[in-house]
Each structure stands twice: as C-alpha cells, then as structure tokens.
Coordinates of C-alpha atoms and ligand atoms in Angstrom, one line a residue:
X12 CA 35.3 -49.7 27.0
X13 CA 39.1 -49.0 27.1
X14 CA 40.4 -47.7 30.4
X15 CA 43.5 -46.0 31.7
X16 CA 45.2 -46.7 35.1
X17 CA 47.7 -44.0 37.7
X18 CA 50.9 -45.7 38.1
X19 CA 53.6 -44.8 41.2
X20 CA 56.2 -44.2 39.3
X21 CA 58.5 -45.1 42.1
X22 CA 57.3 -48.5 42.7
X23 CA 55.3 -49.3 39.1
X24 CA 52.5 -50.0 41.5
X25 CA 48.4 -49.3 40.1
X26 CA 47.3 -46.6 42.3
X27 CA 43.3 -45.6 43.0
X28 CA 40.9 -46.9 40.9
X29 CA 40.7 -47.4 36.8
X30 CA 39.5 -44.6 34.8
X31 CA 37.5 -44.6 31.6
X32 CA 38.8 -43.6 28.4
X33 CA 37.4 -41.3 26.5
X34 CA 34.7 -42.7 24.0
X35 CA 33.7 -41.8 20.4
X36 CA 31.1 -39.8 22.5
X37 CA 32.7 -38.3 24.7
X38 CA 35.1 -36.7 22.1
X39 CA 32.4 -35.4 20.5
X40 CA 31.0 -33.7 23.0
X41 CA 34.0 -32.0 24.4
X42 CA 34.7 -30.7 20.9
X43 CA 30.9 -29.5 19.9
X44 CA 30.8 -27.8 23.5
X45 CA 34.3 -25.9 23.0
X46 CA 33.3 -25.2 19.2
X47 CA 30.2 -23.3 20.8
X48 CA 32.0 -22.2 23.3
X49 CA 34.5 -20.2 20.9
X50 CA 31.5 -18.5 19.3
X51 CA 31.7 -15.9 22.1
X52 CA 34.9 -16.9 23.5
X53 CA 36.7 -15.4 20.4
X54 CA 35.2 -12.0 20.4
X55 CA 36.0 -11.6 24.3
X56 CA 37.9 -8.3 25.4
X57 CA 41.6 -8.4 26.9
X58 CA 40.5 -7.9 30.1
X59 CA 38.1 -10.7 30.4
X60 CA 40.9 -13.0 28.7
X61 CA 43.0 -12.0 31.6
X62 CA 40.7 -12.2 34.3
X63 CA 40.3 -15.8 33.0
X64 CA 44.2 -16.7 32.8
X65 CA 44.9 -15.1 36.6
X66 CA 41.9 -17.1 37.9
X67 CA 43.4 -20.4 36.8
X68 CA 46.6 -19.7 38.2
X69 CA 45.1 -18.7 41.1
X70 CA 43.4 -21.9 41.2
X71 CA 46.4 -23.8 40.7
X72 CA 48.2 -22.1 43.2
X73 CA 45.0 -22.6 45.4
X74 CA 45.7 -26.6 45.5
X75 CA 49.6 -26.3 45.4
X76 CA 50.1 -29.4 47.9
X77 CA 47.8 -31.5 46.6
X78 CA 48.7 -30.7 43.3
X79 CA 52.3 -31.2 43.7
X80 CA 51.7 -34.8 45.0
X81 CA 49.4 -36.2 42.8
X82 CA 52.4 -35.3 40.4
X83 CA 55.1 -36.5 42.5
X84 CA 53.3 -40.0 43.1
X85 CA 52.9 -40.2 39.2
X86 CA 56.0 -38.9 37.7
X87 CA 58.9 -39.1 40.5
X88 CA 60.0 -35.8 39.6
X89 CA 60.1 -34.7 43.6
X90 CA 58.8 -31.9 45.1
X91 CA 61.2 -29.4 44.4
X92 CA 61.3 -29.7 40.5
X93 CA 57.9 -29.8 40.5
X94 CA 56.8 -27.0 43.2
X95 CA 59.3 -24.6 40.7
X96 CA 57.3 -26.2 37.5
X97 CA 54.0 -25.3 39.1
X98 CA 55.9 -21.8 39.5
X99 CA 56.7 -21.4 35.6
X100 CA 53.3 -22.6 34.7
X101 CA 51.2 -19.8 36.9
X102 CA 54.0 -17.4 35.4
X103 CA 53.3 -18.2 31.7
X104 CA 49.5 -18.0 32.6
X105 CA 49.8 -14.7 34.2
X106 CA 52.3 -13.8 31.4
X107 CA 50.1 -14.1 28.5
X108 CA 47.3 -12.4 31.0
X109 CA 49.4 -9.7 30.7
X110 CA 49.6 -10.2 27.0
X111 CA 46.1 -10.1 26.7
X112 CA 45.0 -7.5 28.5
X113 CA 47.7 -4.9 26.9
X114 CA 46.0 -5.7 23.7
X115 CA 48.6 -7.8 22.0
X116 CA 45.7 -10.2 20.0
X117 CA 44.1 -7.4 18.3
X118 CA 46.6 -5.5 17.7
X119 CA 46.1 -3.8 14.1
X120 CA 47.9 -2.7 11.5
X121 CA 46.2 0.8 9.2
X122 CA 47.1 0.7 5.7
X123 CA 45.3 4.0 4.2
X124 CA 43.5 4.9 1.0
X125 CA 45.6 6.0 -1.4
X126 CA 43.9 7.9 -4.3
X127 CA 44.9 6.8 -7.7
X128 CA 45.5 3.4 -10.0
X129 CA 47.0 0.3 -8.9
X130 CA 50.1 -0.6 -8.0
X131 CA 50.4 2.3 -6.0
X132 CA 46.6 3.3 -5.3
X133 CA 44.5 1.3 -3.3
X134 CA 41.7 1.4 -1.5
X135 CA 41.8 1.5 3.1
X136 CA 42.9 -1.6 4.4
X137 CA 43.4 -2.8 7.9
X138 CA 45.0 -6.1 9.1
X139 CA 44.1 -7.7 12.2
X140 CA 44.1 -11.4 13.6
X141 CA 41.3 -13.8 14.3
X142 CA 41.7 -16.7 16.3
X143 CA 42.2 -19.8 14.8
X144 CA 39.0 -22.2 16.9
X145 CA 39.2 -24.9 19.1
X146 CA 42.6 -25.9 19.6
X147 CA 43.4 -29.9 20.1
X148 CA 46.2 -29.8 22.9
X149 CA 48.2 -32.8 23.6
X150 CA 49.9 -33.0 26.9
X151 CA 54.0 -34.0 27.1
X152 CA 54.7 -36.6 29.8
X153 CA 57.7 -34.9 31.4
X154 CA 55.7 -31.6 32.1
X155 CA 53.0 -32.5 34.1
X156 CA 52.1 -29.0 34.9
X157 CA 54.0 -26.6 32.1
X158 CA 53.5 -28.6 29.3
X159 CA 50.1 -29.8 30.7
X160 CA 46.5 -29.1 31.0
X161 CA 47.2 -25.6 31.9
X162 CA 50.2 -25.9 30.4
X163 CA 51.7 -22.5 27.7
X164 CA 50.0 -24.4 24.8
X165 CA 46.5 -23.7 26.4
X166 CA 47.3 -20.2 28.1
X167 CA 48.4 -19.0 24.8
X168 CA 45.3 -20.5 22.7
X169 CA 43.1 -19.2 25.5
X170 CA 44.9 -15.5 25.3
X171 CA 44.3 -15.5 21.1
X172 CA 40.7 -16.2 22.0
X173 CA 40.6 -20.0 21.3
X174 CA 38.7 -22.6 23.2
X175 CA 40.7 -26.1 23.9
X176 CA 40.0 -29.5 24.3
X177 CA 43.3 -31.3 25.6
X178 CA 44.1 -34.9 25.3
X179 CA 45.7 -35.4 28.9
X180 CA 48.9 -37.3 28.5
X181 CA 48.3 -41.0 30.2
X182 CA 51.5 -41.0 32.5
X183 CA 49.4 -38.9 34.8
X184 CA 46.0 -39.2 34.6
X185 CA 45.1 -38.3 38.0
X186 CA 47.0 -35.2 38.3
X187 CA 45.2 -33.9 34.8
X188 CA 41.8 -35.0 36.4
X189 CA 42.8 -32.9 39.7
X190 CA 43.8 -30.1 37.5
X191 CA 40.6 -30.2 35.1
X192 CA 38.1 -30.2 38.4
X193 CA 39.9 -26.2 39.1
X194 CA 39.4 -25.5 35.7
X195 CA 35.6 -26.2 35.6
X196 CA 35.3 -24.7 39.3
X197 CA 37.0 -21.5 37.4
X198 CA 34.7 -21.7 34.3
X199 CA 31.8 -21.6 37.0
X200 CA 32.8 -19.2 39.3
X201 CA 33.0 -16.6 36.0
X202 CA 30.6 -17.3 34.5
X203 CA 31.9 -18.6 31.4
X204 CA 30.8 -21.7 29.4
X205 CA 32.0 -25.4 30.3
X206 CA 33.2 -26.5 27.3
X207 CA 35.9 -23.2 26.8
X208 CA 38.4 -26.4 27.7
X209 CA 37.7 -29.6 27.7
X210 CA 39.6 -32.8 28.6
X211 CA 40.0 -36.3 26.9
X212 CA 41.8 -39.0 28.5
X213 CA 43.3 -42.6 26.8
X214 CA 46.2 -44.7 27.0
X215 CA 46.0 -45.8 23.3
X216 CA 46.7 -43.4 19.9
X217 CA 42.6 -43.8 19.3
X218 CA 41.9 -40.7 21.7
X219 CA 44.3 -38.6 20.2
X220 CA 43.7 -39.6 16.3
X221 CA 39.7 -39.0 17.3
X222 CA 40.6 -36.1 18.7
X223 CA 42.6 -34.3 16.1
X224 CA 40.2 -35.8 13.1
X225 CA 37.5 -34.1 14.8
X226 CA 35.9 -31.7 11.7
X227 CA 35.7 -28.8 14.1
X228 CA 38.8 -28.8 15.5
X229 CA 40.6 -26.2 13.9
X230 CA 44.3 -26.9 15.3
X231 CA 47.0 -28.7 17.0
X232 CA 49.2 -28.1 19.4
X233 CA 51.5 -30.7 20.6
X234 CA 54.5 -31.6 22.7
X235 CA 56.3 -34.9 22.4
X236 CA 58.3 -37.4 20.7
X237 CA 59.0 -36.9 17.0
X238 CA 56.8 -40.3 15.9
X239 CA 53.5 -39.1 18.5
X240 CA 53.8 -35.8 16.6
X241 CA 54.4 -37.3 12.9
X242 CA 51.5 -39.3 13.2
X243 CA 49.4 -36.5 14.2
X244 CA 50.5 -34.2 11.7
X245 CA 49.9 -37.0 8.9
X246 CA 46.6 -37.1 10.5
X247 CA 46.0 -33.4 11.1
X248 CA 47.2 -32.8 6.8
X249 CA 44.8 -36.4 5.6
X250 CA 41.4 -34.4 6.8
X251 CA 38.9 -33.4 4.7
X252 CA 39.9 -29.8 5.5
X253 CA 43.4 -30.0 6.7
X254 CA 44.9 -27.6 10.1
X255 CA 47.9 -26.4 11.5
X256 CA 49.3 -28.5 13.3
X257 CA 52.3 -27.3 16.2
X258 CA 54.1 -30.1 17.1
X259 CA 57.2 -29.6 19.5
X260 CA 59.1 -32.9 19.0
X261 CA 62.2 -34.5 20.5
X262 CA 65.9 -33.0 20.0
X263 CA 69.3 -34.0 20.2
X264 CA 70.5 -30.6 21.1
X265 CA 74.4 -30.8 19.8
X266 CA 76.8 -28.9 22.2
X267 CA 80.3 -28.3 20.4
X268 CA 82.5 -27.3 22.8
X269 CA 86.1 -25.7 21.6
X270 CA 89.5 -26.3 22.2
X271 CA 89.9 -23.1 23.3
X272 CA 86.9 -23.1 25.8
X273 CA 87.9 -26.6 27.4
X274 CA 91.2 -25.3 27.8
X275 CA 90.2 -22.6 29.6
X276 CA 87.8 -24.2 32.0
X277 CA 87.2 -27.6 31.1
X278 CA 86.6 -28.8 34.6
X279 CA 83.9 -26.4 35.2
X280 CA 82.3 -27.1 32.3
X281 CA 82.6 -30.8 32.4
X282 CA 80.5 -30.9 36.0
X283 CA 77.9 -28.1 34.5
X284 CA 77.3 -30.6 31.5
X285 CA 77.4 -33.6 34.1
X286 CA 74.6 -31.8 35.4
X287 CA 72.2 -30.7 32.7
X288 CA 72.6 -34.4 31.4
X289 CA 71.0 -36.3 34.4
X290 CA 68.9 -33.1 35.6
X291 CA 65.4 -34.6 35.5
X292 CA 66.6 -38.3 34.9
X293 CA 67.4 -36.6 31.1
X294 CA 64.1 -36.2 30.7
X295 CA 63.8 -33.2 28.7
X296 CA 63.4 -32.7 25.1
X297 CA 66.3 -30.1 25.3
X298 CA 68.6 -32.6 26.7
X299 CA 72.6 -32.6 25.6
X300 CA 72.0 -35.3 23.6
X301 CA 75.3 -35.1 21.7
X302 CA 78.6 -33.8 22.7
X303 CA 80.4 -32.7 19.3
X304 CA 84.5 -32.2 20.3
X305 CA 87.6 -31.8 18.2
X306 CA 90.3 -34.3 18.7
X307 CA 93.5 -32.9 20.8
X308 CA 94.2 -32.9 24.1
X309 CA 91.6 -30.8 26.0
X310 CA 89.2 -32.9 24.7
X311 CA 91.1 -36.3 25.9
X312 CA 90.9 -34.7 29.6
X313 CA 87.7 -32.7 29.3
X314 CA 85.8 -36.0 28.4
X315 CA 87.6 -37.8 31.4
X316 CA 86.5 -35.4 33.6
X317 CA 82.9 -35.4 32.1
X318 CA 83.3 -39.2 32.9
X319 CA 84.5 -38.4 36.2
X320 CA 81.6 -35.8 37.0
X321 CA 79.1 -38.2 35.8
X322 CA 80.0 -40.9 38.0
X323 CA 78.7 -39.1 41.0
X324 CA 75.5 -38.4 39.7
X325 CA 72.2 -40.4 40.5
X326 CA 69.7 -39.8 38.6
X327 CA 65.7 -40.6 40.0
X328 CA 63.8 -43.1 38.2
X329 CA 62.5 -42.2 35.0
X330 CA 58.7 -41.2 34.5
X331 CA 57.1 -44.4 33.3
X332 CA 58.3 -47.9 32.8
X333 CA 58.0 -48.1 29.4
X334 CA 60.3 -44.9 29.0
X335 CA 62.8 -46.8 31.2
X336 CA 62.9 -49.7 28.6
X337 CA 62.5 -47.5 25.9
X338 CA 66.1 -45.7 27.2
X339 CA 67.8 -48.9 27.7
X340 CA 67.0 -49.6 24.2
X341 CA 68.3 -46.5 22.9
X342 CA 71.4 -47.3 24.0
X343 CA 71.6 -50.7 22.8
X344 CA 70.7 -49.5 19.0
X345 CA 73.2 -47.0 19.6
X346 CA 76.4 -49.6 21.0
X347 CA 75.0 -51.7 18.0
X348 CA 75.5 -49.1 15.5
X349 CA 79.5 -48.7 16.4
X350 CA 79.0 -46.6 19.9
X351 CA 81.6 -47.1 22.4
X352 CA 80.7 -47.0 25.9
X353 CA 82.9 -45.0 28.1
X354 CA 80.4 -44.8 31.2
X355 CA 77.5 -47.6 31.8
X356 CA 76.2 -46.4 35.5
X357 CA 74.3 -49.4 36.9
X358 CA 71.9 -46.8 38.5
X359 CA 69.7 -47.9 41.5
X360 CA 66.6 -49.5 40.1
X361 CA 64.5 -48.9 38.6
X362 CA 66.5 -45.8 38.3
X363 CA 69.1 -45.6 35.5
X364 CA 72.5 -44.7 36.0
X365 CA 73.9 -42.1 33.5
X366 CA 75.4 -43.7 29.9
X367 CA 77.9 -41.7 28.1
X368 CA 79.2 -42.9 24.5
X369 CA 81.7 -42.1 21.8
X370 CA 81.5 -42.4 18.2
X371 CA 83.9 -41.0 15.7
X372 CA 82.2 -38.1 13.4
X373 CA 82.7 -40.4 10.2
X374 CA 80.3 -43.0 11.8
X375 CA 77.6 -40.8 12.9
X376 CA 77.4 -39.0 9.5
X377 CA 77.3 -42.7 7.9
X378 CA 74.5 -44.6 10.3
X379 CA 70.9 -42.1 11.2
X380 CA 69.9 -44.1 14.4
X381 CA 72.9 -42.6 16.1
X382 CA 70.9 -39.2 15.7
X383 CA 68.2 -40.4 17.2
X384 CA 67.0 -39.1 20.8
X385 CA 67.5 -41.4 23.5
X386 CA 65.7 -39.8 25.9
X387 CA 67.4 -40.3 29.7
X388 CA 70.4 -39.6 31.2
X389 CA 73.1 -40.1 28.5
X390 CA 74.9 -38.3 25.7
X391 CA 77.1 -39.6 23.1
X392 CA 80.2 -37.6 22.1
X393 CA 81.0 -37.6 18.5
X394 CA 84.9 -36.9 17.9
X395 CA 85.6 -34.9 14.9
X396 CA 89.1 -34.6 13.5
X397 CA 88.4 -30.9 12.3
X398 CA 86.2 -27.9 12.2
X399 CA 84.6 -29.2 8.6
X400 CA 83.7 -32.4 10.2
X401 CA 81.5 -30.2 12.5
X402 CA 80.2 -28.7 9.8
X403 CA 78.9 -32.4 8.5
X404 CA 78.0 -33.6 11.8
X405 CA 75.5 -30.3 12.0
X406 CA 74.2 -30.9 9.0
X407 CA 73.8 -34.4 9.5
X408 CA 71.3 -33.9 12.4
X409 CA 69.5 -31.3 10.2
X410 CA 66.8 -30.1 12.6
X411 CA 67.1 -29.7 16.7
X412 CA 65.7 -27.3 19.5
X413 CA 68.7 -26.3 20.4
X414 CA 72.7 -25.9 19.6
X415 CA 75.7 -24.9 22.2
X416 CA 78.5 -23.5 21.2
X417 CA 81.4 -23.0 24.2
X418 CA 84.8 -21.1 22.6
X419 CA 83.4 -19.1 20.1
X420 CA 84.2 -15.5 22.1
X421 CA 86.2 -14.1 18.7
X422 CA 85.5 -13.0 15.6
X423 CA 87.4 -14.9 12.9
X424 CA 85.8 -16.5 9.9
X425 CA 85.7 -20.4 11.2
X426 CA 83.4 -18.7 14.4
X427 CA 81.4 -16.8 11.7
X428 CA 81.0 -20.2 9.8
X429 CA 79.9 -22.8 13.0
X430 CA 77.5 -20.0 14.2
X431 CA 75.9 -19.7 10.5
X432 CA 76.0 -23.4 10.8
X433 CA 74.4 -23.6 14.3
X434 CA 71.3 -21.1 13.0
X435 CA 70.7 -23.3 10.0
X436 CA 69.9 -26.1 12.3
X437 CA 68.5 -24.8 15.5
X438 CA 65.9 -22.5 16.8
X439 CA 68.3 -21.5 19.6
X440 CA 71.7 -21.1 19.6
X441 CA 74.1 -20.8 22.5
X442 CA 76.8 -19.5 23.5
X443 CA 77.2 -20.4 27.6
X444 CA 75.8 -22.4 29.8
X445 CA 73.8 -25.4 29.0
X446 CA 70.3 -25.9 26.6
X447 CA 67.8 -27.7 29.6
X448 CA 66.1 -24.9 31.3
X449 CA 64.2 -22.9 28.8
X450 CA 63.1 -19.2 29.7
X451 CA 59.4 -18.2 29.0
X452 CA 60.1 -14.2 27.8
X453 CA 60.3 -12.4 24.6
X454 CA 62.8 -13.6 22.8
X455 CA 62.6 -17.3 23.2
X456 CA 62.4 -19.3 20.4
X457 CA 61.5 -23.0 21.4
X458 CA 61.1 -25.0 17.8
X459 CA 63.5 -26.0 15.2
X460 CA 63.7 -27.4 11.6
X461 CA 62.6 -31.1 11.5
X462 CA 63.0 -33.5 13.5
X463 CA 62.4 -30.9 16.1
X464 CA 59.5 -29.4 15.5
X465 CA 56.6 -29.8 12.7
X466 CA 56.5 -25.7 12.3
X467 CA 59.9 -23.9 12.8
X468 CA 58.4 -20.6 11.7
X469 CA 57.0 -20.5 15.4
X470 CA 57.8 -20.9 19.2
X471 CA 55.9 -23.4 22.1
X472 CA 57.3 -21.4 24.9
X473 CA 57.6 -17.1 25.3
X474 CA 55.6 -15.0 24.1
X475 CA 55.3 -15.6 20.5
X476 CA 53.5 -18.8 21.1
X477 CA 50.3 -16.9 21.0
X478 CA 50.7 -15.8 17.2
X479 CA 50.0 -20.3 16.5
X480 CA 46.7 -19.5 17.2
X481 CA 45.9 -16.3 15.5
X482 CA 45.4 -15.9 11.9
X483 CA 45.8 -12.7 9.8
X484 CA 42.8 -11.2 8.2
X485 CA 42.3 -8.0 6.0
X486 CA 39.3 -5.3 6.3
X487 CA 39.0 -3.8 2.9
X488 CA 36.8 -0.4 2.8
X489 CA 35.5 -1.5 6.4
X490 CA 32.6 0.2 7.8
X491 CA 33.0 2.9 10.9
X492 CA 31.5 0.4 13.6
X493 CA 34.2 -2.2 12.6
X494 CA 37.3 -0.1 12.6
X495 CA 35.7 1.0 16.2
X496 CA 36.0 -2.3 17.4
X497 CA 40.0 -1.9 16.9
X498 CA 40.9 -5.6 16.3
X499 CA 38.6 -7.4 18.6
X500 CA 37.0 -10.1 16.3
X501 CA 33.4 -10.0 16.2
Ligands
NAP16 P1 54.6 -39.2 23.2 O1 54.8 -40.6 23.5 O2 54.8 -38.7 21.8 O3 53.2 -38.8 23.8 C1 52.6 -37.5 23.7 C2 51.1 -37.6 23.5 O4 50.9 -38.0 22.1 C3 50.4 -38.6 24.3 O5 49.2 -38.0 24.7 C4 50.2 -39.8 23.4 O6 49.0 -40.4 23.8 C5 50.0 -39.1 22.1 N1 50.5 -39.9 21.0 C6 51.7 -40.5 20.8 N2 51.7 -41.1 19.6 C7 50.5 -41.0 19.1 C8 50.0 -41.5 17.8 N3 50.7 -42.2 17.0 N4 48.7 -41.1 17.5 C9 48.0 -40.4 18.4 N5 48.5 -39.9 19.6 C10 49.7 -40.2 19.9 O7 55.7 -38.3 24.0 P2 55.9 -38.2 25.6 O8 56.1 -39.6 26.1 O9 55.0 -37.4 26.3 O10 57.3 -37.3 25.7 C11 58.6 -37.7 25.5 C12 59.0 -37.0 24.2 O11 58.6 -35.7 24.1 C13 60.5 -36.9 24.1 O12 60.9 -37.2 22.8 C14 60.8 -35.4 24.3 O13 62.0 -35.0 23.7 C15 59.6 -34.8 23.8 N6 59.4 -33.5 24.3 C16 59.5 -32.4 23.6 C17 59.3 -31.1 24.1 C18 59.4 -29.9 23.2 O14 59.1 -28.9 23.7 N7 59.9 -30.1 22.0 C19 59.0 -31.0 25.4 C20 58.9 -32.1 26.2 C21 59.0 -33.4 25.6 P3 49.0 -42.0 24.1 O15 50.2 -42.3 24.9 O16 47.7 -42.1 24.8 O17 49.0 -42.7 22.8

C-alpha cells in the first residue's frame, strides 16, 4: 500500500506518523457515497445550502489555532498569512451562503407561449440550471485553506447543489485530515449524508487519475500547475463519457509598466513590485512573473531601484522541498536560454533569496521556456525597444491570469491598442497596483486563455464560480407542479 508522510516545511523533517493512501477502494467508495449523496443533495432548498456553508465555516473558525498550526508546521507560510487565508476562506463560504440562500442556483428564466408558426411561435419554455454531480476537487499546495478542502472550489459546488470528493493536495496532509474530521462532525451534526464530501489522499498522480476516471464523477475542478492540470484534462476528455474539467493553472502574469508611470513614481512602484514578488516566497499562481519595460531612461533607474528594493527582502522558505529545487531549476533553464542575472540573493536556507533576470524582447519571443512559470521569488524583465515589441511579447505568452498595465491614464490610440492587447491574453487586466492578492466579489474574473486556465469562459474565485457547476436545462410545455417548484431541481 502506497503511503504519504507530513513534512515541517521549515526543517524538511517527517512529522507524526505515515498515512495511507487512498486505495482503488477507497476511491470508490468516496465517489459511490457522494454520487448517492447528490441524489437528494441536488434538489435541496437555498436555505439548507446555506445553513450547510455557515456551519463549516463555523467549524473552521471553531478550530482556528489548531488549524492554523497544522498549516504553519506544513507549509511555513506563518501565522499571519495564514490566520488572514483562514479569513477569506470562511468569507467565500459564507459568501456563496449568501448566494444560495437569495436564490441565485435556481434562478429561472420564462420564455412564454407565443401562438402561431415557427420562427416566431413557439410553445412555453423556461430555462433553469441543474447541478452538474459529484464534483472531483483537487487541492493547490500554496492554499492550504482557500484553495483547499473547504476551499471556493467546494463552497461553490456545494452552493449549485453538487456533492465533492476532493483529492487533498500531499504538501499537507495533516492539515486536510484535521480539516475533513469538522467536515464530517458538520455532516452529522445536520443531519446530512457522509459522503456529500469526501476526501482522497496520495503523494503519487495514481489518486488523482483514479479519481477523475471515476464513471460517476461528473466534473473537475482544479488548481495547480499547468502540467497537473493538462494531465487531468487529457484524462478528464479520454473517458468513456468525457466532463468538464476547471483547471486553474500557473501564470506569468506580465506587468508593463510605462515610461510615463516610472517617471512619475518609479520609486514607489519599484518597492510595491519588490513586494508582491517575494510576498509568500512567490508562491502564487498570480505572481509578477515578467516585467515587460520600454528601453529609455526610467526604465535604466526604475529596474535599479527594483534591484535595490529587492535586496532587502527575505523571503521564508518555500512550501516543500521539491518546489525549492524545482525554482532553482527554473532559473537555471532560464540563464541557459540567454537570461541575464541582475540579482541572485543567496537567501537563508533553505529559504531562497529573490532572482531577478533580464532578457531582451527579441529573445523571449524566439526561445518558449523563458515563458514558462518559475514559481518563487523572481521575475524576469524583458526589454522591449518599442510599443510593437510589447505587442509581440503579449502575444507570445498567449494565455495568463493576469496583465498590469502602469501609465496608461490617457486616451490615445497606442493605450487603446496595449489594453485590447492585455484583454486578448488575460482574464484580468490592471491598471494599479499589483496582480497577487485576488478579491473574492462580483466581478472577479480568475482564469485566462491557455496556459492559464483549461476553461477561460469561467472564474475559480468570486461569485461566478458557482455557474462551473451548474448546467442549463429547458422545460418545454412543463406541468403546473414543476414551474411551482421555481428552479429548484427535483
Ligand atoms: P501540482 O503539482 O499541479 O499539484 C496539484 C494537484 O494535482 C496535486 O494534488 C497533485 O497530486 C495533482 N497532480 C499533479 N500532477 C498530476 C498528474 N499528472 N496526474 C494526476 N494528478 C496530478 O500543483 P501545486 O504544486 O499544488 O501548485 C503549484 C502550481 O499551482 C503553480 O504552478 C501555481 O501557479 C499554480 N496555482 C494556480 C492557481 C490558480 O488559481 N490558477 C492557484 C494556486 C496555484 P500529487 O502531487 O499527489 O500527484
């Protein structure tokens, strides 16, 4: 039997005893019980979808300490990153609580009669939503709690009226274990069936390729790195009956910053950017991955003092080993493909110390792994010697969560042309501050064409993440009882 083991992510050290993996089995089960599950699950009323969503937060806010330092021990993130993380996550539970209970998932739209022939006449049609079924939910690494278990991904599935069965990401094994025993406590306490989420664990791709094959699995939902979320979608389309699959993947997140912008406050902005690059150890998937600047001199001193800024930062160590010497690897491939270093902090180890690189706009059109992530601390500025090389860098990258553009305050056709740009590549776009820190409202849009995300028609984070798990159905001629029921499936 294959096991997985909690590391300290501070030391590297084994800590408490070796856990099973998930068998064939055990799979199996999970799956079959969350399938039943559904059957009643899907046809539940707003309110009891709500009561169900404020009860887990409750329940994480219930264990807060403990909580908090089963994920500090296995991810080094601190307490203060995490305490606010465990913050966003009871917010986006009681957020799509709130979702559910004003009706959102059934919301209906009445198409009447109309007497006559076709085109025109037609007979009374209503369309409404039906959740999708269990939901396969595989858990990022550098969101042990918002990204997790009872992460958006399962609040919104849960809020449509799916059941979930989540593959716990193996960087923290304990702190998902900690977090499923609420979860079942919850199920209990209301009365509601075991299997409306279930858990999987594994350190190997055999958990999560049994998981997603599963025949009644009706979807995935995924966070992490672009080759995790390939492979599962290649798995997810090769079924007998293929699914959707939601897959929010790694980004290089391109941050063009103008003349004009640098010129006005290129200092500020230089230790802002300093900043969002290390926050987390760089350890988000909406990193500032690449730093796209026009030759002249506000660039020459706003990358010295981005040099200069990231010099005094120290970042903590990263969240597993193998992410450590998968980022030291990054930035070997990238020096190897015609990188220059400008700043190679030594870090404290096994902490890294932040990398920035430069590479001329030419080069990085010419050679793909330099638009690869390297996920860590680092960015790598591309120097371009005029607005339509931004153009081509843009297009080069194709697909990204997120684009920055600083300087772009007037109307005038070149600003007209780098925002269409921007949009054609990104699901967000912009125009202050910096991408890492990603607001869970309305509006958001977290997912963008590939590599970022396998469906950029949809959002991971805000409200709109619910509508991955519901799809449209049409009531032609429908009975009286059924239009009563006003979009609640049966
Ligand atoms: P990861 O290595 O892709 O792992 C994510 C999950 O997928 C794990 O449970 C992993 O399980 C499973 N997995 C990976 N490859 C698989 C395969 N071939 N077949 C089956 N299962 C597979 O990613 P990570 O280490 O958690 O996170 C880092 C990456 O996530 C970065 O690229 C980051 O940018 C991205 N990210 C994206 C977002 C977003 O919203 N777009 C948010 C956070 C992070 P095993 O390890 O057990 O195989």
């Amino acid at each position: 039997m294959s096991t997985l083991q909690s590391i300290n992510a501070r030391t590297g050290e084994p800590h408490g005893k070796t856990l099973n993996a998930s068998t064939e089995q055990d799979i199996d089960t999970a799956v079959t019980e969350a399938h039943a599950a559904f059957a009643t699950w899907r046809s539940s009323t707003g309110v009891q979808r709500a009561e169900l969503l404020e009860a887990l937060a409750k329940g994480l806010e219930g264990e807060r300490e403990k909580l908090v330092a089963w994920a500090d021990l296995e991810t080094a993130l601190g307490p203060v990153r995490l305490n606010g993380e465990l913050d966003r996550t009871t917010f986006q539970l009681r957020r799509f609580a709130d979702i559910a209970q004003r009706g959102e998932p059934f919301a209906v739209l009445d198409d009447p009669a109309v007497a006559g022939g076709p085109p025109a006449g037609h007979p009374a049609m209503v369309r409404q939503r039906v959740p999708l079924g269990p939901v396969a939910m595989f858990a990022a690494s550098n969101f042990p709690f918002a990204f997790s278990v009872l992460g958006g991904d399962t609040a919104s599935a849960l809020a449509a009226g799916c059941s979930v069965v989540v593959k716990a990401h193996p960087g923290h094994p304990g702190l998902s274990l900690q977090v499923f025993a609420i979860i079942q406590r919850v199920l209990k306490a209301l009365d509601l069936p075991a299997g409306l989420i279930g858990l999987v664990q594994g350190a190997g791709v055999e958990t999560g390729v049994g998981l997603i094959r599963h025949p009644l699995i009706a979807a995935g939902a995924f966070t992490g790195s672009t080759r995790g979320g390939a492979a599962l979608q290649a798995e997810a389309n090769a079924r007998p009956r293929p699914i959707p699959f939601y897959g929010e993947l790694g980004s290089v997140n391109p941050l063009i910053a103008l003349p004009a912008a640098l010129a006005a406050k290129g200092g500020e902005l230089a230790t802002t950017l300093a900043g969002s690059i290390t926050l987390g150890c760089g350890q988000f998937c909406t990193n500032p991955g690449l730093l796209v600047l026009i030759d002249g001199p506000e660039t020459d001193t706003f990358i010295d003092q981005l040099t200069l800024a990231l010099t005094k930062q120290q970042p903590h160590p990263m969240l597993t080993p193998g992410m450590r010497k998968a980022f030291d690897a990054g930035i070997k491939r990238f020096m190897e493909a015609g990188a220059r270093s400008l700043l190679q902090g030594q870090g404290t180890p096994p902490a890294p110390g932040p990398q920035l690189l430069q590479v001329s706009a030419q080069r990085f059109i010419e050679r793909a792994e330099l638009r690869d992530e390297v996920f860590g601390p680092s960015s790598l500025i591309v120097r371009c010697a005029s607005v339509d090389e931004v153009h081509q860098v843009l297009d080069a990258v194709g697909g990204s969560l997120t684009v920055t553009l600083w300087g772009a305050d007037e109307d005038s056709a070149d600003n007209r042309a780098l925002v269409r740009s921007a949009s054609q590549i990104a699901g967000r776009v912009l125009f202050a501050g910096v991408p890492t820190g990603v607001a869970v409202t309305a509006a958001q849009q977290h997912g963008g064409p590939w590599p970022s995300s396998t469906a950029p028609m949809t959002t991971s984070v805000g409200d709109a993440a619910l509508e991955r798990f519901l799809r449209p159905v049409c009531l032609q001629d429908a009975p009286a009882w059924l239009l009563a029921r006003k979009g609640v499936p049966c």
